[in-house]
Amino acid sequence: MKKLLVLTLGALAMVACSQQKNTNSEADTETVAADSITAGNFEVRDLDGYRLHIYLTDDEMADASFIIEGADSLVTLEQPLFKVNATDFDTYLASLGKPVATRIADFHLGNTGDAPVVMPQGMPEVVKGPDYSGMMNHFSEVYGDAIVALPTGTAEEVAFDSTAVFAGVPFTFYKGASNDFPGANILIGKDAVYSHWAPSKCHINNLYASSIEGIDARLAELEQILATGASVFVGGHGAPATVDDVRFRIEYLNKIKDLRASQPDAAAFTAALIEAYPGLPAEDGVKGLAEALYAQQ
């Protein structure tokens, strides 16, 4: 329950430093006007055996959605939450002129309506539970009719460490970080991996990991996705990343562990981490991270 509560708060925060958004608190999110949400933009990657269409929204959580284009049909992944983005996404989807074979909802519910969805093992029950439902209810309170109605379609589960083929493209579902919702890191074909958070070159905050155990969970996840041999790393939050970005995040998290072991208190840790990475984006989250790490003596 505690783990899911932390992730609920994380999803309510403005997150992706890779899109140069600020990281704020749940309370800050409540001040955002619904009419501030604007349409996003698409970029396309031609990969081995498919095209990856990446939709970066301009919403307050820096959400991203995806279309995987096979030879004859399409797969959607993490469809948008806000109506303006949903309209944008659906218009683009229709312009591709191919039927949608499968819709995958990994960590994020979106505008899938009454269409059947595919979800990783365990997530259908989680989205019905109090934490996830509470998060979605909070979004409704904050944004009103700016967000889409909750989907009503049936959900088919895919087991972890298994591969399913949709639109002629293999999707391998690996269990995501243990300090996250039980979503999947999905290897798409052999070139791209989807995770909840894109491994951007920026400071993390206590919503990504709030303990050394959480840091270790994220390190295990990063090592897992790096081992796939993929070259493109995308996330439900943030812009596409590279192998270099993943390696940087691994180095950075190990530096956090070193500093937590060597620095006497949260203030010293904060100063040391900022000094170690001068100019790294999202510096305003370091203090909260330090306080969380040092609260656990």
Coordinates of C-alpha atoms in Angstrom, one line a residue:
M1 CA 0.0 0.0 0.0
K2 CA 2.8 2.4 0.9
K3 CA 4.6 1.7 -2.4
L4 CA 1.5 2.4 -4.4
L5 CA 0.8 5.6 -2.5
V6 CA 4.2 6.9 -3.3
L7 CA 3.7 6.1 -7.0
T8 CA 0.3 7.8 -6.9
L9 CA 1.9 11.0 -5.6
G10 CA 4.6 10.6 -8.3
A11 CA 2.0 10.4 -11.0
L12 CA 0.4 13.6 -9.7
A13 CA 3.6 15.5 -10.0
M14 CA 4.9 17.5 -13.0
V15 CA 7.9 15.3 -13.9
A16 CA 9.8 15.0 -17.1
C17 CA 12.9 17.2 -16.9
S18 CA 13.7 16.0 -20.4
Q19 CA 10.9 18.2 -21.6
Q20 CA 12.2 21.1 -19.4
K21 CA 9.2 20.9 -17.1
N22 CA 9.6 21.8 -13.4
T23 CA 9.1 19.1 -10.8
N24 CA 6.5 20.3 -8.3
S25 CA 4.4 18.8 -5.6
E26 CA 0.9 17.4 -5.5
A27 CA -0.3 20.7 -4.1
D28 CA 1.3 22.6 -7.0
T29 CA -0.6 20.3 -9.5
E30 CA -3.9 21.5 -8.0
T31 CA -3.2 25.0 -9.2
V32 CA -2.9 24.1 -12.8
A33 CA -5.6 25.4 -15.1
A34 CA -7.2 22.8 -17.3
D35 CA -7.1 25.2 -20.3
S36 CA -3.3 25.3 -20.0
I37 CA -3.1 21.9 -21.7
T38 CA -2.2 22.2 -25.4
A39 CA -1.6 19.8 -28.2
G40 CA 1.7 17.9 -28.4
N41 CA 3.9 16.8 -31.3
F42 CA 4.9 13.6 -33.1
E43 CA 8.3 12.3 -34.1
V44 CA 8.9 9.1 -36.0
R45 CA 11.6 6.6 -35.8
D46 CA 12.1 3.9 -38.6
L47 CA 13.3 0.8 -36.7
D48 CA 13.9 -2.8 -37.7
G49 CA 10.5 -4.1 -39.0
Y50 CA 8.3 -1.3 -37.8
R51 CA 7.9 2.5 -37.4
L52 CA 7.7 4.0 -33.9
H53 CA 5.5 7.1 -33.7
I54 CA 6.3 9.0 -30.5
Y55 CA 3.7 11.6 -29.3
L56 CA 5.1 14.0 -26.7
T57 CA 2.3 15.8 -25.1
D58 CA 2.5 19.2 -23.5
D59 CA 0.5 18.2 -20.5
E60 CA 1.6 18.9 -16.9
M61 CA 3.1 15.5 -16.4
A62 CA 5.1 15.4 -19.6
D63 CA 3.2 12.3 -20.7
A64 CA 4.1 10.4 -23.9
S65 CA 2.1 8.1 -26.0
F66 CA 3.1 5.8 -28.9
I67 CA 2.0 4.1 -32.1
I68 CA 3.8 1.1 -33.4
E69 CA 3.2 0.7 -37.1
G70 CA 3.6 -2.7 -38.5
A71 CA 3.2 -3.7 -42.2
D72 CA -0.6 -4.0 -42.1
S73 CA -1.8 -2.7 -38.8
L74 CA -1.1 -0.6 -35.7
V75 CA -0.5 -0.9 -32.0
T76 CA -1.1 1.9 -29.6
L77 CA 0.7 2.2 -26.3
E78 CA -0.3 4.5 -23.4
Q79 CA -2.9 6.6 -25.1
P80 CA -3.4 10.2 -23.9
L81 CA -5.3 11.3 -20.8
F82 CA -6.2 14.8 -21.8
K83 CA -9.0 15.4 -24.4
V84 CA -7.0 17.8 -26.5
N85 CA -4.1 15.3 -26.7
A86 CA -6.6 12.4 -27.3
T87 CA -8.1 14.2 -30.3
D88 CA -4.6 15.0 -31.6
F89 CA -3.5 11.4 -31.2
D90 CA -6.6 9.9 -32.8
T91 CA -6.5 12.2 -35.8
Y92 CA -2.9 11.2 -36.4
L93 CA -3.7 7.5 -35.8
A94 CA -6.5 7.7 -38.4
S95 CA -4.2 9.4 -40.9
L96 CA -1.9 6.3 -41.0
G97 CA -4.7 4.4 -42.8
K98 CA -4.3 1.1 -41.1
P99 CA -6.5 -0.7 -38.5
V100 CA -5.6 -0.8 -34.9
A101 CA -4.8 -4.4 -34.0
T102 CA -4.0 -3.9 -30.3
R103 CA -4.1 -1.2 -27.6
I104 CA -1.7 -1.6 -24.7
A105 CA -2.2 0.2 -21.4
D106 CA 1.0 -0.4 -19.4
F107 CA 1.2 2.1 -16.6
H108 CA -1.3 4.7 -17.8
L109 CA -5.0 4.5 -18.5
G110 CA -6.0 6.7 -21.5
N111 CA -8.6 7.3 -24.2
T112 CA -9.1 3.7 -25.2
G113 CA -12.9 4.0 -24.6
D114 CA -14.7 0.6 -24.8
A115 CA -11.9 -1.0 -26.9
P116 CA -10.2 -4.1 -25.4
V117 CA -6.8 -3.4 -24.0
V118 CA -3.7 -5.5 -23.2
M119 CA -2.1 -4.9 -19.8
P120 CA 0.8 -6.5 -18.0
Q121 CA 0.3 -9.1 -15.4
G122 CA -1.4 -7.7 -12.3
M123 CA -2.2 -4.2 -13.6
P124 CA -5.9 -4.8 -14.3
E125 CA -6.5 -5.3 -10.5
V126 CA -4.3 -2.4 -9.6
V127 CA -6.2 0.1 -11.7
K128 CA -9.4 -1.0 -9.9
G129 CA -7.8 -0.5 -6.5
P130 CA -8.1 2.5 -4.2
D131 CA -4.7 4.1 -4.9
Y132 CA -4.9 4.1 -8.7
S133 CA -8.6 5.0 -8.6
G134 CA -7.9 7.8 -6.1
M135 CA -5.3 9.2 -8.5
M136 CA -7.7 9.2 -11.4
N137 CA -10.4 10.7 -9.2
H138 CA -8.0 13.5 -8.3
F139 CA -7.3 14.2 -11.9
S140 CA -11.0 14.5 -12.5
E141 CA -11.3 17.0 -9.6
V142 CA -8.3 19.1 -10.8
Y143 CA -9.0 19.1 -14.6
G144 CA -12.7 18.4 -14.8
D145 CA -13.9 17.6 -18.3
A146 CA -10.4 18.4 -19.8
I147 CA -9.6 14.7 -19.3
V148 CA -11.1 11.7 -21.1
A149 CA -13.6 9.3 -19.5
L150 CA -12.1 6.2 -17.9
P151 CA -11.9 3.3 -20.3
T152 CA -14.5 0.6 -20.1
G153 CA -13.1 -2.1 -22.4
T154 CA -12.0 -5.6 -21.2
A155 CA -8.4 -6.2 -20.3
E156 CA -6.2 -9.1 -21.3
E157 CA -3.1 -9.7 -19.2
V158 CA 0.3 -10.6 -20.6
A159 CA 2.6 -12.5 -18.3
F160 CA 6.0 -11.1 -17.5
D161 CA 9.0 -12.6 -19.3
S162 CA 6.8 -13.5 -22.2
T163 CA 6.5 -12.3 -25.8
A164 CA 3.3 -11.5 -27.7
V165 CA 3.2 -10.5 -31.3
F166 CA 0.9 -7.6 -32.3
A167 CA 0.8 -6.1 -35.8
G168 CA 3.6 -8.5 -36.7
V169 CA 5.9 -7.0 -34.1
P170 CA 7.1 -8.9 -31.0
F171 CA 6.5 -7.2 -27.7
T172 CA 8.4 -8.8 -24.7
F173 CA 7.1 -7.9 -21.3
Y174 CA 9.7 -7.7 -18.5
K175 CA 8.6 -6.8 -14.9
G176 CA 9.3 -3.2 -14.2
A177 CA 11.0 -1.7 -11.1
S178 CA 9.9 -3.2 -7.8
N179 CA 9.2 0.3 -6.4
D180 CA 6.7 1.1 -9.1
F181 CA 3.2 -0.1 -10.1
P182 CA 3.4 -3.7 -11.5
G183 CA 3.8 -2.5 -15.0
A184 CA 6.2 -3.8 -17.6
N185 CA 9.3 -2.7 -19.3
I186 CA 8.4 -3.6 -22.9
L187 CA 11.0 -4.5 -25.5
I188 CA 9.4 -3.6 -28.9
G189 CA 11.0 -5.6 -31.6
K190 CA 14.7 -5.4 -30.8
D191 CA 15.3 -1.7 -31.1
A192 CA 13.2 0.1 -28.5
V193 CA 12.2 -0.3 -24.9
Y194 CA 9.3 1.4 -23.2
S195 CA 9.5 2.1 -19.4
H196 CA 7.4 4.2 -17.1
W197 CA 10.1 6.9 -16.9
A198 CA 12.4 7.7 -19.7
P199 CA 16.0 7.7 -18.4
S200 CA 16.8 11.3 -18.9
K201 CA 20.0 13.2 -18.1
C202 CA 18.6 15.1 -15.1
H203 CA 18.4 15.0 -11.3
I204 CA 15.8 12.6 -9.9
N205 CA 13.4 13.4 -7.1
N206 CA 11.9 11.4 -4.2
L207 CA 9.0 10.4 -6.4
Y208 CA 11.3 8.3 -8.6
A209 CA 13.0 6.7 -5.6
S210 CA 12.7 7.7 -2.0
S211 CA 15.1 5.2 -0.3
I212 CA 18.3 3.3 -1.1
E213 CA 16.1 0.3 -1.7
G214 CA 14.2 2.3 -4.3
I215 CA 17.5 3.4 -5.9
D216 CA 18.6 -0.2 -6.1
A217 CA 15.2 -1.1 -7.7
R218 CA 15.8 1.6 -10.3
L219 CA 19.3 0.4 -10.9
A220 CA 18.1 -3.1 -11.5
E221 CA 15.5 -1.8 -14.0
L222 CA 18.1 0.2 -15.9
E223 CA 20.5 -2.7 -16.1
Q224 CA 17.6 -4.8 -17.3
I225 CA 16.6 -2.5 -20.2
L226 CA 20.3 -1.9 -21.1
A227 CA 20.8 -5.6 -21.4
T228 CA 18.1 -5.9 -24.1
G229 CA 20.5 -4.3 -26.6
A230 CA 18.0 -1.7 -27.6
S231 CA 19.1 1.7 -28.9
V232 CA 15.9 3.7 -28.2
F233 CA 14.5 4.1 -24.7
V234 CA 11.1 5.8 -24.3
G235 CA 8.9 6.4 -21.3
G236 CA 5.4 7.3 -20.3
H237 CA 7.0 10.5 -19.0
G238 CA 9.8 12.2 -20.9
A239 CA 11.4 12.4 -24.3
P240 CA 13.2 9.5 -26.0
A241 CA 16.6 8.5 -24.6
T242 CA 19.7 6.8 -25.8
V243 CA 22.1 4.1 -24.5
D244 CA 24.3 6.9 -23.2
D245 CA 21.4 8.3 -21.2
V246 CA 20.8 5.0 -19.6
R247 CA 24.4 4.6 -18.7
F248 CA 24.5 8.2 -17.3
R249 CA 21.4 7.4 -15.1
I250 CA 23.2 4.2 -13.8
E251 CA 26.3 6.2 -12.9
Y252 CA 24.2 9.0 -11.3
L253 CA 22.2 6.6 -9.1
N254 CA 25.5 4.9 -8.0
K255 CA 26.8 8.4 -7.1
I256 CA 23.7 8.9 -5.0
K257 CA 24.4 5.7 -3.1
D258 CA 28.1 6.7 -2.6
L259 CA 27.1 10.1 -1.3
R260 CA 24.4 8.8 1.0
A261 CA 27.1 6.6 2.6
S262 CA 29.6 9.4 2.9
Q263 CA 27.7 12.5 3.7
P264 CA 26.6 13.2 7.3
D265 CA 23.2 14.8 6.6
A266 CA 20.7 15.8 4.0
A267 CA 22.1 19.3 3.5
A268 CA 25.6 18.0 2.9
F269 CA 24.3 15.4 0.5
T270 CA 22.3 18.0 -1.4
A271 CA 25.4 20.2 -1.8
A272 CA 27.6 17.3 -2.8
L273 CA 25.2 16.0 -5.4
I274 CA 24.7 19.4 -7.0
E275 CA 28.4 20.0 -7.0
A276 CA 29.0 16.6 -8.7
Y277 CA 26.7 17.4 -11.5
P278 CA 26.8 21.2 -12.1
G279 CA 24.1 22.5 -14.3
L280 CA 22.2 19.2 -14.5
P281 CA 18.4 19.9 -15.0
A282 CA 15.8 19.5 -12.2
E283 CA 18.1 20.6 -9.4
D284 CA 15.1 21.7 -7.4
G285 CA 14.2 18.1 -6.7
V286 CA 17.5 17.2 -4.9
K287 CA 16.5 18.7 -1.5
G288 CA 13.4 16.6 -1.3
L289 CA 15.3 13.5 -2.4
A290 CA 17.9 14.1 0.3
E291 CA 15.3 14.6 3.0
A292 CA 13.7 11.3 2.0
L293 CA 16.9 9.4 1.9
Y294 CA 18.1 10.7 5.3
A295 CA 14.7 10.2 7.0
Q296 CA 15.5 6.5 6.9
Q297 CA 18.3 6.1 9.4

